[in-house]
Short mmCIF file of C-alpha atoms in Angstrom, two decimals:
data_model
loop_
_atom_site.label_atom_id
_atom_site.label_comp_id
_atom_site.label_asym_id
_atom_site.label_seq_id
_atom_site.Cartn_x
_atom_site.Cartn_y
_atom_site.Cartn_z
CA UNK M 1 52.67 50.19 -4.88
CA UNK M 2 50.75 47.42 -3.28
CA UNK M 3 48.56 45.09 -5.37
CA UNK M 4 46.95 43.27 -2.39
CA UNK M 5 43.46 42.83 -2.69
CA UNK M 6 40.75 41.76 -0.41
CA UNK M 7 38.85 38.38 -0.50
CA UNK M 8 36.54 38.30 -3.38
CA UNK M 9 32.85 37.23 -2.51
CA UNK M 10 30.62 35.34 -4.80
CA UNK M 11 27.26 36.93 -5.23
CA UNK M 12 23.92 35.09 -5.94
CA UNK M 13 24.00 33.15 -9.22
CA UNK M 14 27.78 32.52 -9.12
CA UNK M 15 27.73 29.45 -7.52
CA UNK M 16 28.15 30.47 -3.92
CA UNK M 17 25.47 28.24 -2.63
CA UNK M 18 27.41 25.24 -2.37
CA UNK M 19 27.48 21.73 -4.10
CA UNK M 20 23.59 21.35 -3.85
CA UNK M 21 23.18 24.16 -6.33
CA UNK M 22 21.77 27.66 -6.12
CA UNK M 23 19.02 28.47 -3.95
CA UNK M 24 17.65 25.00 -3.23
CA UNK M 25 18.84 21.91 -1.09
CA UNK M 26 19.51 18.76 -3.27
CA UNK M 27 16.91 16.72 -1.32
CA UNK M 28 14.23 19.67 -1.86
CA UNK M 29 15.05 19.45 -5.75
CA UNK M 30 14.65 15.68 -5.44
CA UNK M 31 11.19 15.88 -3.68
CA UNK M 32 9.96 18.38 -6.37
CA UNK M 33 10.97 16.20 -9.10
CA UNK M 34 9.33 13.18 -7.81
CA UNK M 35 6.08 15.21 -6.80
CA UNK M 36 5.87 16.63 -10.28
CA UNK M 37 6.48 13.11 -11.78
CA UNK M 38 3.59 11.74 -9.49
CA UNK M 39 1.29 14.34 -10.74
CA UNK M 40 1.78 13.33 -14.24
CA UNK M 41 1.44 9.48 -13.29
CA UNK M 42 -1.69 10.42 -11.43
CA UNK M 43 -3.20 12.11 -14.64
CA UNK M 44 -2.10 8.85 -16.62
CA UNK M 45 -3.95 6.57 -14.00
CA UNK M 46 -7.26 8.49 -14.50
CA UNK M 47 -6.93 7.93 -18.34
CA UNK M 48 -5.93 4.37 -18.19
CA UNK M 49 -8.53 3.63 -15.69
CA UNK M 50 -11.17 5.23 -17.68
CA UNK M 51 -10.43 3.52 -20.95
CA UNK M 52 -10.00 0.08 -19.45
CA UNK M 53 -13.60 0.64 -17.60
CA UNK M 54 -15.22 1.44 -20.65
CA UNK M 55 -13.54 -1.52 -22.80
CA UNK M 56 -14.88 -4.17 -20.10
CA UNK M 57 -17.53 -6.18 -22.10
CA UNK M 58 -20.99 -5.90 -20.81
CA UNK M 59 -23.84 -3.23 -20.76
CA UNK M 60 -24.01 -1.27 -17.45
CA UNK M 61 -27.73 -0.48 -18.51
CA UNK M 62 -28.51 -4.08 -18.39
CA UNK M 63 -26.70 -4.75 -15.16
CA UNK M 64 -28.29 -1.99 -13.37
CA UNK M 65 -32.01 -1.74 -14.78
CA UNK M 66 -32.72 -5.67 -15.39
CA UNK M 67 -34.36 -7.16 -18.40
CA UNK M 68 -37.94 -5.65 -17.72
CA UNK M 69 -36.83 -2.21 -17.96
CA UNK M 70 -34.46 -2.82 -21.05
CA UNK M 71 -37.94 -3.39 -22.92
CA UNK M 72 -38.65 0.33 -22.58
CA UNK M 73 -36.56 2.41 -24.86
CA UNK M 74 -37.48 5.72 -23.00
CA UNK M 75 -36.30 4.35 -19.55
CA UNK M 76 -33.09 3.01 -21.14
CA UNK M 77 -32.44 6.58 -22.81
CA UNK M 78 -33.35 8.49 -19.80
CA UNK M 79 -30.93 6.32 -17.52
CA UNK M 80 -28.04 6.76 -20.12
CA UNK M 81 -28.69 10.57 -20.17
CA UNK M 82 -28.66 10.82 -16.34
CA UNK M 83 -25.48 8.92 -16.08
CA UNK M 84 -23.84 10.58 -19.09
CA UNK M 85 -23.58 7.44 -21.24
CA UNK M 86 -25.13 9.02 -24.16
CA UNK M 87 -22.09 11.37 -24.82
CA UNK M 88 -18.86 10.68 -26.79
CA UNK M 89 -15.97 9.01 -24.72
CA UNK M 90 -13.82 12.00 -24.86
CA UNK M 91 -16.61 14.25 -23.21
CA UNK M 92 -17.28 11.50 -20.69
CA UNK M 93 -13.48 11.52 -19.76
CA UNK M 94 -13.54 15.37 -19.95
CA UNK M 95 -16.53 15.52 -17.34
CA UNK M 96 -14.85 12.83 -15.48
CA UNK M 97 -11.67 14.62 -15.14
CA UNK M 98 -13.37 17.75 -14.32
CA UNK M 99 -14.99 16.32 -11.48
CA UNK M 100 -11.94 14.72 -10.12
CA UNK M 101 -10.14 18.42 -10.10
CA UNK M 102 -13.44 19.15 -7.73
CA UNK M 103 -13.09 16.30 -5.66
CA UNK M 104 -16.03 14.52 -7.29
CA UNK M 105 -15.56 10.93 -8.25
CA UNK M 106 -19.03 10.60 -9.44
CA UNK M 107 -22.36 8.79 -8.03
CA UNK M 108 -22.42 5.11 -7.44
CA UNK M 109 -25.04 3.34 -9.59
CA UNK M 110 -25.76 0.77 -6.81
CA UNK M 111 -25.58 2.82 -3.45
CA UNK M 112 -26.69 6.08 -5.21
CA UNK M 113 -24.44 7.95 -3.00
CA UNK M 114 -21.19 9.76 -3.86
CA UNK M 115 -18.41 7.26 -4.54
CA UNK M 116 -16.08 9.41 -2.40
CA UNK M 117 -18.58 9.02 0.50
CA UNK M 118 -18.45 5.11 -0.15
CA UNK M 119 -14.74 5.08 -0.49
CA UNK M 120 -14.42 7.09 2.80
CA UNK M 121 -16.42 4.26 4.42
CA UNK M 122 -14.43 1.36 3.10
CA UNK M 123 -11.02 2.39 2.45
CA UNK M 124 -10.19 2.81 6.30
CA UNK M 125 -11.19 -0.62 6.87
CA UNK M 126 -8.68 -1.96 4.46
CA UNK M 127 -5.88 0.39 5.47
CA UNK M 128 -6.32 -1.03 8.98
CA UNK M 129 -5.93 -4.49 7.72
CA UNK M 130 -3.24 -3.90 5.43
CA UNK M 131 -1.38 -1.76 7.95
CA UNK M 132 -1.36 -4.32 10.61
CA UNK M 133 -0.24 -6.99 8.24
CA UNK M 134 2.78 -4.92 6.84
CA UNK M 135 3.75 -4.13 10.41
CA UNK M 136 3.69 -7.67 11.51
CA UNK M 137 5.53 -8.50 8.08
CA UNK M 138 8.47 -5.93 8.78
CA UNK M 139 8.87 -6.93 12.41
CA UNK M 140 9.13 -10.69 11.51
CA UNK M 141 10.41 -10.64 7.98
CA UNK M 142 13.30 -8.44 8.86
CA UNK M 143 14.12 -10.25 11.81
CA UNK M 144 13.95 -13.63 10.37
CA UNK M 145 15.95 -12.38 7.34
CA UNK M 146 18.94 -11.04 9.67
CA UNK M 147 18.98 -14.20 11.87
CA UNK M 148 19.22 -16.38 8.79
CA UNK M 149 22.03 -14.23 7.19
CA UNK M 150 23.89 -14.19 10.50
CA UNK M 151 23.49 -18.03 10.89
CA UNK M 152 24.27 -18.98 7.36
CA UNK M 153 24.00 -22.63 6.40
CA UNK M 154 23.08 -23.72 9.96
CA UNK M 155 19.86 -25.54 11.00
CA UNK M 156 18.17 -22.04 12.00
CA UNK M 157 19.04 -20.76 8.50
CA UNK M 158 17.67 -23.64 6.59
CA UNK M 159 14.77 -23.91 8.67
CA UNK M 160 13.68 -20.11 8.15
CA UNK M 161 14.39 -20.64 4.42
CA UNK M 162 11.89 -23.64 4.23
CA UNK M 163 9.29 -21.59 6.07
CA UNK M 164 9.46 -18.52 4.04
CA UNK M 165 9.21 -20.71 0.99
CA UNK M 166 6.01 -22.17 2.50
CA UNK M 167 4.81 -18.70 3.10
CA UNK M 168 5.19 -17.62 -0.55
CA UNK M 169 3.94 -20.74 -1.86
CA UNK M 170 0.58 -21.31 0.21
CA UNK M 171 -2.47 -19.53 -1.55
CA UNK M 172 -3.85 -16.80 0.62
CA UNK M 173 -7.32 -17.66 0.04
CA UNK M 174 -6.86 -21.35 1.10
CA UNK M 175 -4.91 -20.10 4.18
CA UNK M 176 -7.76 -17.64 4.97
CA UNK M 177 -10.31 -20.55 4.88
CA UNK M 178 -8.14 -22.84 6.78
CA UNK M 179 -7.49 -20.32 9.69
CA UNK M 180 -11.24 -19.35 9.75
CA UNK M 181 -12.43 -23.05 10.03
CA UNK M 182 -9.56 -24.01 12.65
CA UNK M 183 -9.50 -20.98 14.98
CA UNK M 184 -13.03 -19.70 14.76
CA UNK M 185 -15.37 -22.65 13.93
CA UNK M 186 -13.31 -25.65 15.71
CA UNK M 187 -11.35 -24.16 18.52
CA UNK M 188 -13.27 -21.02 18.94
CA UNK M 189 -10.20 -19.00 20.14
CA UNK M 190 -10.68 -16.22 17.71
CA UNK M 191 -13.69 -13.89 17.06
CA UNK M 192 -15.88 -14.48 14.00
CA UNK M 193 -16.51 -12.17 11.26
CA UNK M 194 -16.55 -8.48 11.09
CA UNK M 195 -14.41 -5.73 12.52
CA UNK M 196 -16.03 -5.59 16.10
CA UNK M 197 -18.51 -7.47 18.00
CA UNK M 198 -21.93 -6.29 17.04
CA UNK M 199 -23.07 -5.87 20.47
CA UNK M 200 -20.53 -3.31 21.47
CA UNK M 201 -21.24 -1.06 18.57
CA UNK M 202 -18.54 1.30 17.19
CA UNK M 203 -16.48 3.85 18.48
CA UNK M 204 -17.30 7.55 17.37
CA UNK M 205 -15.79 7.83 13.77
CA UNK M 206 -12.68 10.12 13.69
CA UNK M 207 -10.07 8.12 11.58
CA UNK M 208 -12.35 5.24 10.37
CA UNK M 209 -9.77 2.89 11.90
CA UNK M 210 -11.71 0.88 14.68
CA UNK M 211 -8.64 0.50 17.00
CA UNK M 212 -7.39 4.07 16.81
CA UNK M 213 -11.15 5.48 17.24
CA UNK M 214 -11.60 3.24 20.28
CA UNK M 215 -8.37 4.47 21.91
CA UNK M 216 -9.41 8.17 21.32
CA UNK M 217 -12.83 7.42 22.68
CA UNK M 218 -11.36 5.56 25.75
CA UNK M 219 -13.34 2.56 24.74
CA UNK M 220 -11.09 -0.35 25.77
CA UNK M 221 -13.68 -2.90 25.22
CA UNK M 222 -14.20 -1.86 21.63
CA UNK M 223 -10.37 -1.67 21.30
CA UNK M 224 -10.02 -5.26 22.60
CA UNK M 225 -12.72 -6.66 20.13
CA UNK M 226 -11.20 -4.76 17.37
CA UNK M 227 -7.74 -6.02 18.06
CA UNK M 228 -9.41 -9.66 18.31
CA UNK M 229 -11.09 -9.50 15.08
CA UNK M 230 -7.86 -7.83 13.24
CA UNK M 231 -5.44 -10.70 14.47
CA UNK M 232 -6.42 -13.45 12.22
CA UNK M 233 -6.88 -11.96 8.72
CA UNK M 234 -3.89 -9.59 9.34
CA UNK M 235 -1.71 -12.59 9.97
CA UNK M 236 -3.03 -14.54 6.97
CA UNK M 237 -2.23 -11.69 4.81
CA UNK M 238 1.25 -11.03 6.27
CA UNK M 239 2.26 -14.65 5.86
CA UNK M 240 3.34 -14.17 2.24
CA UNK M 241 4.98 -10.87 2.98
CA UNK M 242 6.91 -12.45 5.83
CA UNK M 243 8.35 -15.05 3.38
CA UNK M 244 9.09 -12.43 0.94
CA UNK M 245 10.84 -9.94 3.21
CA UNK M 246 12.83 -12.97 4.95
CA UNK M 247 14.34 -14.00 1.77
CA UNK M 248 15.07 -10.53 0.53
CA UNK M 249 16.51 -9.45 3.73
CA UNK M 250 18.63 -12.47 4.12
CA UNK M 251 19.96 -11.82 0.52
CA UNK M 252 20.68 -8.23 1.11
CA UNK M 253 22.48 -8.70 4.58
CA UNK M 254 24.82 -11.43 3.04
CA UNK M 255 25.75 -9.15 0.40
CA UNK M 256 26.51 -6.33 2.76
CA UNK M 257 28.42 -8.58 5.06
CA UNK M 258 30.78 -9.46 2.29
CA UNK M 259 31.78 -5.59 1.58
CA UNK M 260 35.30 -4.18 2.47
CA UNK M 261 34.11 -1.75 4.87
CA UNK M 262 32.35 -4.39 7.12
CA UNK M 263 35.50 -6.30 7.21
CA UNK M 264 37.43 -3.16 8.13
CA UNK M 265 35.01 -2.48 10.97
CA UNK M 266 35.44 -6.04 12.37
CA UNK M 267 39.15 -5.72 12.09
CA UNK M 268 38.95 -2.44 14.26
CA UNK M 269 37.27 -4.53 16.91
CA UNK M 270 33.79 -2.73 16.62
CA UNK M 271 31.09 -4.71 18.59
CA UNK M 272 29.13 -6.89 16.57
CA UNK M 273 25.71 -5.01 17.51
CA UNK M 274 27.26 -1.79 16.24
CA UNK M 275 28.31 -3.25 12.88
CA UNK M 276 25.06 -4.75 12.44
CA UNK M 277 22.87 -1.89 12.97
CA UNK M 278 25.03 1.02 11.94
CA UNK M 279 26.62 -0.57 8.86
CA UNK M 280 24.99 -3.74 7.69
CA UNK M 281 21.15 -2.93 8.26
CA UNK M 282 21.56 0.69 6.98
CA UNK M 283 23.26 -0.48 3.64
CA UNK M 284 20.64 -3.36 3.19
CA UNK M 285 17.63 -1.25 4.01
CA UNK M 286 17.16 0.07 0.23
CA UNK M 287 16.00 -3.19 -1.07
CA UNK M 288 14.15 -4.11 2.11
CA UNK M 289 12.01 -0.81 1.75
CA UNK M 290 11.54 -1.41 -1.73
CA UNK M 291 9.98 -4.75 -1.35
CA UNK M 292 8.01 -3.64 1.75
CA UNK M 293 6.44 -0.77 -0.24
CA UNK M 294 5.47 -2.96 -3.08
CA UNK M 295 4.06 -5.48 -0.69
CA UNK M 296 2.01 -2.72 0.98
CA UNK M 297 0.63 -1.63 -2.04
CA UNK M 298 -0.38 -5.46 -2.93
CA UNK M 299 -1.82 -5.95 0.24
CA UNK M 300 -4.25 -2.89 -0.27
CA UNK M 301 -5.09 -4.04 -3.88
CA UNK M 302 -5.30 -7.59 -3.10
CA UNK M 303 -7.53 -8.24 0.06
CA UNK M 304 -10.59 -9.19 -1.73
CA UNK M 305 -10.69 -12.96 -0.88
CA UNK M 306 -9.70 -12.18 2.87
CA UNK M 307 -12.27 -9.70 3.08
CA UNK M 308 -14.83 -12.09 1.71
CA UNK M 309 -14.03 -14.77 3.85
CA UNK M 310 -13.71 -12.84 7.15
CA UNK M 311 -16.67 -10.41 6.16
CA UNK M 312 -14.43 -7.43 6.51
CA UNK M 313 -16.21 -4.51 5.11
CA UNK M 314 -13.28 -3.07 3.08
CA UNK M 315 -12.57 -1.46 -0.41
CA UNK M 316 -12.15 -5.31 -1.90
CA UNK M 317 -15.67 -6.20 -1.25
CA UNK M 318 -16.87 -2.74 -2.45
CA UNK M 319 -14.81 -3.12 -5.89
CA UNK M 320 -15.89 -6.67 -6.38
CA UNK M 321 -19.72 -5.89 -6.04
CA UNK M 322 -19.20 -2.81 -8.20
CA UNK M 323 -17.36 -4.81 -10.93
CA UNK M 324 -20.15 -7.58 -10.98
CA UNK M 325 -22.69 -4.81 -11.34
CA UNK M 326 -20.76 -2.83 -13.90
CA UNK M 327 -20.91 0.19 -11.59
CA UNK M 328 -18.39 2.22 -13.64
CA UNK M 329 -18.07 5.34 -11.36
CA UNK M 330 -17.38 3.09 -8.41
CA UNK M 331 -14.79 0.84 -10.37
CA UNK M 332 -13.16 3.97 -11.58
CA UNK M 333 -13.05 5.44 -8.14
CA UNK M 334 -11.48 2.35 -6.65
CA UNK M 335 -8.86 2.34 -9.52
CA UNK M 336 -8.04 5.72 -8.90
CA UNK M 337 -7.40 5.19 -5.25
CA UNK M 338 -5.35 2.03 -5.52
CA UNK M 339 -3.18 4.08 -8.07
CA UNK M 340 -2.73 6.96 -5.83
CA UNK M 341 -2.02 4.48 -2.86
CA UNK M 342 0.84 3.26 -5.02
CA UNK M 343 2.04 6.64 -6.05
CA UNK M 344 2.15 7.72 -2.42
CA UNK M 345 3.94 4.56 -1.53
CA UNK M 346 6.59 5.15 -4.26
CA UNK M 347 7.05 8.77 -3.25
CA UNK M 348 7.57 7.64 0.63
CA UNK M 349 10.02 5.07 -0.55
CA UNK M 350 11.92 7.47 -2.83
CA UNK M 351 12.23 9.88 0.35
CA UNK M 352 13.32 7.24 2.39
CA UNK M 353 16.13 6.43 -0.27
CA UNK M 354 17.26 10.10 -0.15
CA UNK M 355 17.31 9.78 3.84
CA UNK M 356 19.27 6.64 4.12
CA UNK M 357 21.59 6.93 1.04
CA UNK M 358 23.25 10.54 0.64
CA UNK M 359 24.22 9.23 -2.93
CA UNK M 360 20.51 9.56 -3.92
CA UNK M 361 20.27 13.03 -2.90
CA UNK M 362 23.54 14.08 -4.76
CA UNK M 363 22.24 12.43 -7.87
#
């Protein structure tokens, strides 16, 4: 009697879905874990922002009402009741969290408008400025770092290293003042303050980004003016990041160039361009992406002085005015936005890790 059997099929739940595990791709599980962690961190940001804001010394009542109104206890009590400051802190936080879940960031005590409306007006300006700065930084910083690594210990390498050190060392606010004085006041080759010439007005708001909205509206005059106003502050902000990326890219590329698989590719006679783009740069991208993500977050949250010098109506100016007047809802709103921006950047960086390096997906 024959004992031959047919092929045994593995049903669901018996490991038949491959190495990635049953029912879900490894990259999908990777993303789900990162998103859940981001939600938990976002809650932590709301808690830390609320606690630190309320620990700031000073009385928001005095900052908003003035000394004359402080002499009337009825006015003070009414103001505190209107803004919920007469309740215990845990109740204030519960109300704040409930509002956040419904998209309500509170009402600014200075502008008397919803904080979300204020941020929708100021955040795009900072995004446009920081986005232009990081784009210039990535192009120039990575290019300079690769050139310095490929020409190690030569004159071009030493020159780029010195320039990168200067870019990291020079204070951004001093460079902004110098650039504004030289290029606008003395040479008059760049526009003055603001985002666009006042005589031209603004393009119809779609994204809040002047350059993008001008292109969507077909207003080339506004687009040219917006780019002209954007160049100088963006280059000022980018100088530090260019120096940082140059040094990190050089170190990352030099480390990869010493690996055995790069030597093997050279021994096989592969063209230098193929080795550089297919092997070296792809392996060096992980630390470069990390630095670029952190740099972009720093640009978004650290543009206060540059925005003040160039009269750029961004979130930095809004945060400064809110902090000096103890506008607690606005301060917490800015803190939440900056924290969420960092979370989004970290999530994007993690996704890029998984795309570039398969070992991350498998882990």
